[in-house]
């Protein structure tokens, strides 16, 4: 009898425990319904076990590891970290090298020798001689200090002994006073004990502080070296941060020729392509000139110099420079332009302080000296002669006009012979340091200040006329009139009692006419006028006034037409372009057209980066100038003549007569007040009566004034304050 297979019900399938047994017969017990699980594995259905994995070759592991290491080493973050670490580490090393070099140059003559070699290499024998003299002075001073150092120990020992004795004596004397005051003999030692206690506390403090100082001192020193190195970018080029895009490449002949070729001037491009030497024949030698280079370019036939000038911006960009870093001037040679190309960013670096600040012994000479105004673009000192030259400086607001003009006046102030009369029509204290230095100082922007400034100029005219009429051979001291913000005077609408305007650009303007008279004849007797004005136009800077200045300077301006007003057509046609200066960034940079400055041959102007002297520094220089003088009383208002009412005076001389001839009125007015009316003409009389209704008219063929008409006008004026008030 066969045994039934044992079955275990499970969900889904039936597994037999013994697959080798025959199927039970029909009479066997009915198997339970539902799924069963066989406890014996079925070799046919059981999956075969996985084969053992093949061993990985050692070489493949090394390759994968190497690739991973290379990916990690070349990753952007890894490179940035490495550059950061090397850069800041080299800042410390480079900073130490820079500090060591500074210390070495400060203690030795290496700086003088280096500058001497540079001057000799540049062929500047005058500068080389100056540096040689400085070297001799330095060595002499160093020898003197060393000789004094030999005797220093003996002097120090004597000083220490004397100091100890004086200290002990002083303490004993103080103790005696205390003992007498307190009637206690033990107080003799009290001052000495107090000093000992003080020394003990100092030692305690030093003991407490010394440890942290020793710990932090080296780190502070490293931090200082790191700061110096970082400021000077003293690290390899490959670890430095990426520079801005305006940093240009070195200027080479090929760079210049390529830049000219791509200017967009067809004849120039064709000529360069046809040249066998690729255009190099156009160029003169590239010379180092200050903080840049200079090269003369001879243009081919068919190309005008002004065509290159008009494309200054494109030329600068072709040279990988900003527009303000390229200057184009016209030298004497025909068909030639002179390019001055700055090192990238060099013009954004400040220049050194003014010699007026660094040399406290500096003096001025109005007739023979030259004022140290700043530096030209080549880095040479820009010196300007002010002898018998009227001056005009203009520019946009807040570009350094007042500071540039004031710097010249401060230099002149160091010549005790120079007299100043100043009107500051801005009135914010920019010229306040001349109080006690100038004989007249007017400060303020109102119409009353303009009236006083006009009276000041008319006083200059009167002094000028007096000097002109002096006997031949008379020597005069320089008299400088300065009007800052002169546009306020030209735009003033106020009329005087004779209805003459103080401002304006016509012959009736009192300020305009006074300025013109000084320009016409003042320089011959050393009466000069310096004017500073903003944003020049024909209204606030009349043509005759601006053309009367011998020295014309301009800061940044907005348009070429303003540049022509400021400097004249000749200077602008020769390359002067104050309108291309950058407002705000080129503060204090002026373009000068004058024979008082040394301008390279063939140029019509010179660009000068002026030294900046702030208000406090200007006050220090003014104090030195005041010390050179016996004392100056400064007037803050200009005494004006007696105020007359011409209409009332005319009414007075008419008396009771209904009609009086104009010539008789003039005679009577002169008799009434010779100073006010002695030089009056018919035109003056007509100008005063215009608009009153009492104008002169013909009666029986002769010009007459009617008393009734003038009385009616005066009655309306006295009642209402003006004729228009009756409305």
XYZ file of C-alpha atoms in Angstrom:
727
model
C 0.000 0.000 0.000
C 1.486 3.319 -1.099
C 1.837 6.233 1.363
C 0.289 9.440 0.345
C 2.680 12.323 -0.099
C 2.640 14.913 2.610
C 1.312 18.220 1.300
C 1.403 21.670 2.893
C -1.177 24.127 1.630
C 0.203 27.478 0.512
C -1.235 30.235 -1.534
C -0.709 30.068 -5.260
C 1.252 26.814 -6.008
C 1.645 23.181 -4.917
C 5.052 21.688 -4.185
C 5.427 17.925 -3.627
C 7.686 16.539 -1.046
C 8.547 13.460 -3.095
C 8.295 13.798 -6.828
C 9.638 10.283 -7.474
C 6.621 8.529 -6.089
C 3.792 7.443 -8.419
C 0.602 9.339 -8.534
C -1.863 7.980 -5.976
C -4.692 5.851 -7.291
C -8.250 6.881 -7.368
C -9.097 4.976 -4.186
C -6.590 6.846 -2.170
C -7.594 9.507 0.229
C -8.668 12.742 -1.472
C -5.871 15.305 -1.070
C -6.822 18.471 0.675
C -7.787 21.318 -1.546
C -5.645 24.455 -1.797
C -2.020 25.023 -2.510
C 0.624 22.853 -0.958
C 4.382 23.249 -0.520
C 6.759 20.431 -1.216
C 9.619 20.211 1.277
C 11.843 18.586 -1.369
C 13.571 20.803 -3.915
C 12.887 20.203 -7.572
C 16.161 20.199 -9.460
C 14.380 21.028 -12.705
C 12.823 24.226 -11.401
C 15.517 25.371 -8.934
C 17.768 28.081 -10.456
C 21.407 27.270 -10.621
C 23.667 29.127 -8.169
C 25.597 32.126 -9.629
C 29.076 31.530 -10.786
C 31.990 33.081 -8.851
C 32.876 36.600 -10.216
C 36.058 36.888 -12.229
C 38.889 38.621 -10.322
C 39.532 42.296 -11.340
C 43.036 42.870 -12.687
C 45.270 44.996 -10.469
C 46.136 47.279 -13.390
C 42.487 48.248 -13.897
C 42.173 49.253 -10.269
C 45.244 51.483 -10.568
C 43.874 53.114 -13.725
C 40.518 53.833 -12.101
C 42.222 55.234 -9.008
C 44.482 57.412 -11.126
C 41.544 58.754 -13.067
C 39.707 59.577 -9.872
C 42.757 61.336 -8.480
C 43.208 63.274 -11.718
C 39.553 64.317 -11.747
C 39.857 65.497 -8.171
C 43.126 67.316 -8.841
C 41.858 69.065 -11.990
C 38.475 69.969 -10.595
C 37.684 73.691 -10.698
C 37.172 73.811 -6.960
C 40.521 72.119 -6.321
C 42.292 74.526 -8.676
C 40.617 77.526 -7.098
C 41.590 76.304 -3.639
C 45.190 75.723 -4.702
C 45.443 79.154 -6.339
C 43.909 80.756 -3.267
C 46.396 79.032 -0.963
C 49.429 79.814 -3.109
C 48.292 83.367 -3.768
C 47.871 84.318 -0.129
C 51.018 82.470 0.872
C 52.965 84.368 -1.759
C 51.409 87.612 -0.545
C 53.252 87.040 2.719
C 56.506 86.150 0.944
C 56.207 89.029 -1.510
C 55.215 91.443 1.252
C 58.314 90.458 3.210
C 60.445 91.023 0.130
C 58.869 94.451 -0.477
C 59.300 95.531 3.140
C 62.892 94.316 3.124
C 63.585 96.280 -0.051
C 61.989 99.399 1.419
C 64.052 99.075 4.573
C 67.192 98.501 2.535
C 66.528 101.499 0.303
C 65.709 103.624 3.330
C 69.003 102.756 5.001
C 71.254 102.755 1.944
C 71.860 104.825 -1.164
C 70.386 102.235 -3.512
C 67.333 104.347 -4.359
C 69.485 107.312 -5.405
C 71.783 105.086 -7.436
C 68.832 103.483 -9.209
C 67.288 106.834 -10.108
C 70.694 108.102 -11.230
C 71.121 105.137 -13.584
C 67.604 105.639 -14.962
C 68.234 109.339 -15.637
C 71.526 108.535 -17.380
C 69.840 105.850 -19.469
C 67.142 108.338 -20.497
C 69.798 110.878 -21.454
C 68.443 113.452 -18.988
C 71.714 114.903 -17.722
C 70.012 117.627 -15.697
C 67.984 115.101 -13.759
C 71.024 112.871 -13.374
C 72.982 115.764 -11.873
C 70.170 116.459 -9.441
C 70.066 112.843 -8.267
C 73.854 112.804 -7.935
C 73.668 115.840 -5.648
C 70.983 114.155 -3.597
C 73.179 111.058 -3.325
C 76.095 113.131 -2.030
C 73.870 114.827 0.535
C 72.497 111.488 1.705
C 75.975 110.014 2.149
C 77.168 113.076 4.038
C 74.197 112.917 6.384
C 74.685 109.188 6.898
C 78.363 109.708 7.740
C 77.419 112.394 10.253
C 74.895 110.086 11.925
C 77.431 107.281 12.148
C 79.976 109.563 13.747
C 77.405 110.640 16.289
C 76.561 106.991 16.922
C 80.143 106.297 18.006
C 79.868 108.791 20.833
C 76.312 107.812 21.697
C 77.194 105.151 24.383
C 79.277 107.624 26.380
C 76.551 110.263 26.105
C 73.902 107.715 27.021
C 75.858 106.582 30.107
C 76.370 110.161 31.233
C 72.722 110.912 30.625
C 71.624 107.831 32.559
C 73.867 108.722 35.500
C 72.659 112.305 35.502
C 69.072 111.168 35.239
C 69.452 108.711 38.108
C 71.042 111.354 40.296
C 68.379 113.932 39.503
C 65.643 111.390 40.134
C 67.098 110.324 43.475
C 67.589 113.923 44.508
C 64.100 114.867 43.469
C 62.564 111.953 45.382
C 64.595 112.848 48.482
C 63.578 116.495 48.267
C 59.941 115.504 47.846
C 60.272 113.179 50.855
C 61.690 116.030 52.960
C 58.717 118.203 52.046
C 56.288 115.417 52.965
C 58.073 114.723 56.262
C 57.953 118.402 57.202
C 54.325 118.737 56.168
C 53.206 115.567 57.965
C 55.708 115.920 60.835
C 56.644 112.311 60.288
C 60.270 111.392 59.643
C 59.280 108.096 57.943
C 57.741 110.046 55.058
C 61.246 110.669 53.762
C 61.088 107.283 52.001
C 57.488 107.576 50.835
C 58.251 108.959 47.306
C 60.962 106.348 46.782
C 58.648 103.553 47.936
C 55.906 104.874 45.661
C 58.293 104.786 42.694
C 59.314 101.244 43.591
C 55.646 100.238 43.808
C 55.002 101.818 40.408
C 57.887 99.850 38.916
C 56.486 96.675 40.481
C 53.084 97.256 38.927
C 54.664 97.955 35.560
C 56.532 94.662 35.809
C 53.283 92.894 36.741
C 51.467 94.380 33.762
C 54.292 93.482 31.435
C 54.348 89.947 32.843
C 50.634 89.544 32.169
C 50.710 91.127 28.719
C 54.017 89.713 27.534
C 52.754 86.191 26.885
C 49.883 87.214 24.567
C 52.147 89.727 22.845
C 54.756 87.080 22.166
C 52.041 84.763 20.854
C 50.188 87.307 18.720
C 53.182 89.382 17.637
C 54.441 87.037 14.900
C 50.912 86.587 13.564
C 50.399 90.347 13.488
C 53.684 90.697 11.618
C 52.623 88.062 9.089
C 49.277 89.799 8.676
C 51.055 93.098 8.000
C 53.319 91.469 5.409
C 50.277 89.825 3.835
C 48.574 93.234 3.583
C 51.593 94.767 1.850
C 51.877 91.850 -0.552
C 48.177 91.879 -1.338
C 48.210 95.617 -2.031
C 51.165 95.208 -4.403
C 49.807 91.946 -5.901
C 53.135 90.286 -5.056
C 52.270 86.792 -6.265
C 52.834 84.773 -9.457
C 50.639 85.849 -12.325
C 48.930 82.458 -12.650
C 47.513 82.578 -9.127
C 46.285 86.179 -9.228
C 42.565 86.842 -9.752
C 41.486 87.465 -13.298
C 42.020 91.108 -14.202
C 39.358 93.312 -15.654
C 38.979 93.431 -19.387
C 40.453 96.938 -19.721
C 43.973 95.757 -19.027
C 45.674 96.107 -22.393
C 48.503 94.267 -24.021
C 51.980 95.788 -24.424
C 52.235 98.296 -27.255
C 54.328 96.909 -30.101
C 54.677 98.062 -33.731
C 52.402 95.285 -34.967
C 49.733 96.237 -32.411
C 49.822 99.899 -33.498
C 49.721 99.081 -37.216
C 46.847 96.626 -36.740
C 44.914 99.197 -34.732
C 45.387 101.790 -37.486
C 44.483 99.308 -40.200
C 41.167 98.513 -38.485
C 40.120 102.137 -37.979
C 37.724 101.987 -40.888
C 39.647 104.439 -43.094
C 39.738 102.773 -46.492
C 42.843 104.525 -47.962
C 44.764 103.778 -44.782
C 43.783 100.105 -44.809
C 44.712 99.715 -48.483
C 48.061 101.484 -48.014
C 48.994 99.249 -45.069
C 48.161 96.105 -47.039
C 50.287 97.253 -49.961
C 53.326 98.073 -47.808
C 55.997 95.414 -48.033
C 56.915 95.714 -44.378
C 53.294 95.347 -43.206
C 53.041 99.047 -42.393
C 56.070 99.308 -40.085
C 57.494 102.122 -42.227
C 54.696 104.383 -40.980
C 55.939 104.284 -37.403
C 58.693 106.140 -35.670
C 60.396 104.610 -32.643
C 58.123 103.701 -29.742
C 59.438 105.705 -26.789
C 58.643 105.331 -23.112
C 56.927 108.558 -22.028
C 55.933 108.688 -18.391
C 53.234 106.169 -17.559
C 52.844 105.155 -21.193
C 54.510 105.157 -24.592
C 54.652 107.631 -27.460
C 54.954 107.011 -31.164
C 54.754 109.207 -34.278
C 52.760 107.832 -37.207
C 53.357 109.208 -40.713
C 50.100 108.715 -42.569
C 50.071 107.621 -46.219
C 48.920 109.952 -48.960
C 45.170 110.420 -49.016
C 44.696 110.144 -45.236
C 44.182 113.334 -43.224
C 45.256 113.702 -39.621
C 41.789 114.809 -38.498
C 40.350 111.521 -39.806
C 42.441 109.675 -37.237
C 41.573 112.194 -34.518
C 37.860 111.683 -35.093
C 38.266 107.945 -34.475
C 40.026 108.248 -31.133
C 37.651 105.896 -29.324
C 37.921 103.188 -31.960
C 41.704 103.509 -32.049
C 41.849 103.184 -28.259
C 39.691 100.077 -28.300
C 41.827 98.581 -31.071
C 44.825 99.155 -28.797
C 42.990 97.457 -25.888
C 42.764 100.746 -24.034
C 40.038 103.055 -22.808
C 39.392 106.237 -24.745
C 40.862 108.434 -22.003
C 44.114 106.447 -22.149
C 44.939 107.460 -25.747
C 45.816 111.022 -26.784
C 46.273 112.117 -30.400
C 48.177 115.319 -31.130
C 49.533 116.882 -34.317
C 53.323 117.459 -34.330
C 55.130 119.766 -36.722
C 55.855 117.132 -39.349
C 53.355 116.989 -42.199
C 50.801 114.136 -42.358
C 51.893 112.958 -38.906
C 49.955 112.166 -35.773
C 51.555 111.583 -32.397
C 49.988 108.881 -30.287
C 50.460 108.778 -26.541
C 49.171 105.515 -25.122
C 48.939 105.110 -21.368
C 49.654 101.918 -19.473
C 46.329 100.362 -18.549
C 44.962 101.921 -15.380
C 47.952 104.232 -14.924
C 45.878 107.408 -15.247
C 43.612 106.236 -12.431
C 46.512 106.227 -9.973
C 46.890 109.453 -7.941
C 49.952 111.632 -8.396
C 52.136 112.761 -5.532
C 51.472 115.726 -3.231
C 52.195 119.295 -4.251
C 55.685 120.690 -3.542
C 53.855 123.457 -1.671
C 53.066 120.799 0.946
C 56.282 118.801 0.938
C 58.712 121.740 1.025
C 57.954 124.190 3.859
C 60.807 126.453 2.699
C 59.457 126.904 -0.831
C 59.022 130.498 -2.016
C 57.634 132.004 -5.210
C 58.850 134.532 -7.747
C 56.049 136.134 -9.750
C 58.314 137.417 -12.517
C 60.833 134.584 -12.965
C 59.380 131.541 -11.223
C 57.002 128.835 -12.359
C 54.220 127.405 -10.241
C 54.331 123.616 -9.622
C 50.822 122.840 -10.845
C 50.998 119.069 -11.321
C 52.299 116.467 -13.762
C 51.807 115.972 -17.462
C 50.830 112.614 -18.866
C 54.468 111.635 -19.246
C 54.986 112.014 -15.515
C 57.113 115.165 -15.801
C 56.474 118.136 -13.531
C 54.080 120.639 -15.125
C 55.362 124.116 -14.263
C 53.477 127.219 -15.345
C 54.574 130.845 -15.551
C 51.981 133.377 -14.365
C 53.982 136.485 -15.237
C 51.747 139.088 -16.952
C 49.217 136.494 -18.074
C 45.481 136.741 -17.561
C 44.008 133.342 -16.741
C 40.713 131.578 -17.369
C 39.836 128.126 -16.038
C 36.529 126.461 -16.727
C 34.822 123.077 -16.580
C 31.768 121.263 -15.360
C 30.663 121.610 -11.760
C 32.514 119.616 -9.071
C 35.532 118.742 -11.212
C 38.191 120.544 -9.145
C 38.142 123.979 -10.783
C 38.406 125.946 -7.541
C 41.180 123.709 -6.186
C 43.196 124.054 -9.400
C 42.824 127.851 -9.465
C 43.484 128.157 -5.741
C 46.715 126.148 -6.036
C 48.148 128.799 -8.374
C 47.071 131.601 -6.049
C 48.676 129.825 -3.082
C 51.980 129.645 -4.932
C 51.772 133.344 -5.796
C 51.004 134.092 -2.151
C 54.506 132.891 -1.281
C 55.802 135.998 -3.095
C 55.221 138.774 -0.550
C 55.028 141.427 -3.294
C 51.795 140.057 -4.775
C 48.522 141.722 -3.739
C 45.237 139.813 -4.046
C 41.688 141.034 -4.476
C 39.353 138.059 -4.481
C 35.630 137.596 -5.120
C 34.303 134.091 -4.421
C 30.788 134.079 -5.832
C 30.165 130.567 -4.545
C 30.608 131.650 -0.964
C 31.155 128.317 0.801
C 34.559 129.119 2.289
C 36.828 127.769 -0.448
C 38.856 131.005 -0.306
C 38.493 131.694 3.413
C 42.194 131.076 4.075
C 42.977 134.305 2.164
C 41.390 136.340 4.950
C 44.352 138.313 6.260
C 46.237 137.696 3.027
C 44.072 139.415 0.384
C 43.264 143.114 0.629
C 39.701 142.396 -0.580
C 37.809 139.154 0.024
C 34.170 138.942 -1.074
C 32.369 135.669 -0.392
C 28.774 135.001 -1.374
C 26.490 134.178 -4.328
C 23.864 136.934 -4.064
C 23.299 139.938 -6.289
C 24.787 142.164 -3.586
C 28.002 140.142 -3.753
C 28.032 140.507 -7.550
C 27.701 144.272 -7.117
C 30.666 144.254 -4.729
C 32.685 142.046 -7.110
C 31.942 144.492 -9.936
C 33.036 147.407 -7.772
C 36.207 145.426 -6.994
C 36.979 145.020 -10.707
C 36.279 148.677 -11.348
C 38.728 149.435 -8.557
C 41.299 147.325 -10.413
C 40.573 149.356 -13.545
C 41.091 152.610 -11.645
C 44.415 151.337 -10.259
C 45.437 150.166 -13.726
C 44.710 153.597 -15.217
C 46.646 155.274 -12.407
C 49.651 153.060 -13.113
C 49.451 153.679 -16.841
C 49.603 157.435 -16.225
C 52.543 157.133 -13.804
C 55.965 158.455 -14.912
C 57.943 156.103 -17.188
C 60.148 153.625 -15.367
C 57.865 153.343 -12.336
C 57.996 149.820 -10.881
C 54.676 148.326 -9.758
C 53.938 145.401 -7.496
C 51.764 142.619 -8.966
C 48.023 143.061 -8.376
C 45.950 139.921 -8.972
C 42.170 140.050 -9.174
C 40.475 136.649 -8.814
C 36.788 135.987 -9.494
C 35.683 132.428 -8.836
C 32.299 131.357 -10.263
C 32.394 134.323 -12.634
C 29.311 133.024 -14.442
C 27.268 134.348 -11.499
C 28.463 137.868 -12.339
C 27.808 137.562 -16.060
C 24.281 136.255 -15.423
C 23.346 138.909 -12.840
C 20.236 140.867 -13.978
C 20.468 143.727 -11.447
C 20.545 147.315 -12.736
C 22.286 150.186 -11.022
C 20.719 153.581 -10.381
C 21.546 154.588 -13.939
C 19.853 151.453 -15.293
C 23.159 149.951 -16.316
C 23.218 146.155 -15.791
C 25.940 144.666 -13.639
C 25.891 141.410 -15.635
C 25.493 140.577 -19.293
C 27.821 140.474 -22.262
C 27.130 143.856 -23.831
C 28.988 147.142 -23.616
C 26.445 148.366 -21.062
C 27.444 145.639 -18.563
C 29.646 147.055 -15.820
C 31.309 143.726 -14.970
C 31.895 142.873 -18.619
C 33.432 146.244 -19.410
C 35.679 146.192 -16.331
C 36.970 142.746 -17.291
C 37.561 143.862 -20.871
C 39.509 146.947 -19.783
C 41.762 144.843 -17.543
C 42.337 142.363 -20.358
C 43.201 145.154 -22.790
C 45.828 147.015 -20.777
C 46.296 145.414 -17.378
C 49.219 143.111 -18.102
C 51.485 146.010 -19.057
C 51.321 147.333 -15.478
C 50.997 143.941 -13.718
C 47.259 144.196 -13.045
C 45.917 140.732 -13.875
C 42.546 139.007 -13.809
C 42.015 135.305 -13.048
C 38.511 133.944 -13.625
C 36.989 130.558 -12.903
C 33.638 129.661 -14.407
C 31.374 126.657 -14.894
C 29.910 125.082 -18.012
C 30.926 127.817 -20.506
C 28.360 129.257 -22.881
C 28.135 132.524 -24.789
C 25.802 133.821 -22.078
C 27.873 133.065 -18.960
C 31.295 133.473 -20.591
C 31.235 136.087 -23.385
C 33.535 135.594 -26.342
C 35.565 138.770 -25.826
C 36.268 137.868 -22.195
C 37.378 134.299 -22.797
C 39.588 135.362 -25.695
C 41.241 138.007 -23.518
C 42.904 135.368 -21.297
C 46.502 134.445 -22.118
C 46.312 131.141 -20.221
C 43.178 129.104 -20.832
C 42.595 125.831 -18.999
C 39.656 123.483 -18.974
C 38.596 120.526 -16.879
C 36.038 117.996 -18.073
C 33.357 119.471 -20.350
C 30.255 118.092 -21.972
C 30.624 118.952 -25.649
C 33.232 119.876 -28.235
C 31.595 123.275 -28.720
C 32.193 124.012 -25.030
C 35.800 122.870 -25.446
C 36.211 125.385 -28.265
C 34.757 128.127 -26.077
C 37.113 127.227 -23.245
C 40.372 126.729 -25.173
C 39.823 128.147 -28.640
C 39.594 126.526 -32.052
C 43.348 126.193 -32.532
C 43.845 124.088 -29.413
C 40.883 121.813 -30.157
C 41.920 121.371 -33.794
C 45.390 120.463 -32.506
C 44.025 117.623 -30.364
C 42.859 119.262 -27.118
C 39.753 117.419 -25.960
C 38.559 118.336 -22.459
C 35.147 117.086 -23.524
C 36.611 113.557 -23.581
C 37.794 113.717 -19.975
C 35.690 111.604 -17.635
C 33.568 113.696 -15.261
C 34.220 112.546 -11.717
C 37.033 110.147 -12.593
C 39.378 112.784 -14.066
C 38.882 115.358 -11.321
C 41.663 117.905 -11.317
C 42.876 117.017 -14.820
C 43.075 120.149 -16.972
C 43.874 120.762 -20.621
C 45.995 123.916 -20.841
C 46.568 126.191 -23.817
C 49.204 128.768 -22.899
C 52.719 129.878 -23.663
C 53.301 129.824 -19.924
C 53.717 126.041 -19.897
C 56.255 123.980 -21.766
C 54.262 122.319 -24.529
C 55.985 119.733 -26.768
C 56.810 121.058 -30.209
C 53.906 120.797 -32.593
C 51.231 120.526 -29.904
C 48.713 123.256 -29.129
C 47.881 122.174 -25.578
C 49.080 120.149 -22.632
C 47.081 117.834 -20.393
C 48.026 118.310 -16.742
C 47.013 116.249 -13.718
C 47.031 118.941 -11.042
C 48.126 118.421 -7.455
C 45.175 118.430 -5.077
C 45.468 120.711 -2.043
C 42.496 120.427 0.293
C 41.124 123.295 2.352
C 43.063 122.457 5.533
C 46.331 122.120 3.626
C 45.599 125.384 1.792
C 45.142 127.077 5.162
C 48.597 125.852 6.252
C 50.216 127.282 3.101
C 48.322 130.558 3.563
C 49.636 130.741 7.131
C 53.200 130.474 5.813
C 52.436 133.216 3.289
C 51.008 135.499 5.990
C 54.181 135.035 8.036
C 56.147 136.496 5.100
C 54.131 139.737 5.182
C 53.875 142.578 7.674
C 50.146 142.120 8.057
C 47.261 142.659 5.647
C 43.868 144.133 6.519
C 41.194 142.367 4.501
C 38.082 144.253 3.397
C 34.967 142.118 3.056
C 32.916 144.802 1.349
C 33.916 147.308 -1.313
C 33.281 150.951 -0.504
C 30.933 152.371 -3.103
C 30.502 155.986 -4.027
C 27.637 158.119 -2.741
C 24.335 156.735 -4.005
C 22.658 159.304 -6.236
C 19.165 159.317 -7.677
C 19.699 160.686 -11.195
C 15.980 161.265 -11.803
C 15.580 163.252 -8.591
C 18.711 165.245 -9.418
C 17.362 166.014 -12.901
C 14.112 167.180 -11.346
C 16.106 169.402 -9.011
C 18.049 171.107 -11.805
C 14.860 171.624 -13.851
C 13.495 173.808 -11.079
C 10.213 175.481 -12.002
C 10.997 175.816 -15.708
C 8.486 173.843 -17.850
C 11.075 172.864 -20.459
C 14.878 172.899 -20.303
C 17.373 172.127 -23.072
C 19.259 168.885 -22.576
C 22.637 170.616 -22.822
C 21.586 172.969 -20.027
C 20.457 169.985 -17.926
C 23.892 168.398 -18.336
C 25.619 171.610 -17.258
C 23.387 171.962 -14.216
C 23.936 168.306 -13.229
C 27.716 168.746 -13.446
C 27.437 171.829 -11.265
C 25.268 169.905 -8.802
C 27.763 167.008 -8.431
C 30.938 167.010 -10.489
C 32.009 163.490 -9.418
C 28.709 161.888 -10.380
C 27.775 163.862 -13.501
C 30.918 165.616 -14.661
C 31.539 163.232 -17.557
C 27.913 162.681 -18.553
C 26.932 162.934 -22.192
C 23.576 163.157 -23.939
C 23.551 159.356 -24.215
C 23.848 158.997 -20.432
C 20.973 161.401 -19.939
C 18.850 159.580 -22.488
C 19.624 156.176 -20.933
C 18.438 157.325 -17.497
C 15.195 158.804 -18.867
C 14.326 155.882 -21.141
C 11.076 154.240 -20.086
C 10.002 157.066 -17.769
C 7.745 158.903 -20.222
C 9.993 161.935 -19.826
C 12.463 161.124 -22.580
C 14.110 164.070 -24.335
C 12.140 165.356 -27.302
C 12.573 168.035 -29.917
C 11.004 171.434 -29.401
C 11.712 174.113 -31.973
C 14.418 171.842 -33.398
C 16.310 171.406 -30.114
C 16.320 168.502 -27.647
C 14.338 169.367 -24.519
C 13.188 167.779 -21.286
C 9.667 168.476 -19.979
C 9.362 169.065 -16.233
C 5.704 167.989 -16.073
C 6.401 164.561 -17.590
C 9.260 163.840 -15.202
C 7.217 165.070 -12.225
C 4.392 162.689 -13.177
C 6.819 159.745 -13.306
C 8.369 160.644 -9.942
C 4.945 161.034 -8.365
C 3.956 157.523 -9.480
C 7.292 156.117 -8.351
C 7.126 157.768 -4.944
C 3.553 156.596 -4.391
C 3.849 152.986 -5.550
C 7.508 152.260 -5.469
C 7.590 151.686 -9.240
C 5.646 152.624 -12.282
C 4.430 149.086 -12.717
C 2.987 148.904 -9.248
C -0.026 150.945 -10.278
C -1.504 147.832 -11.775
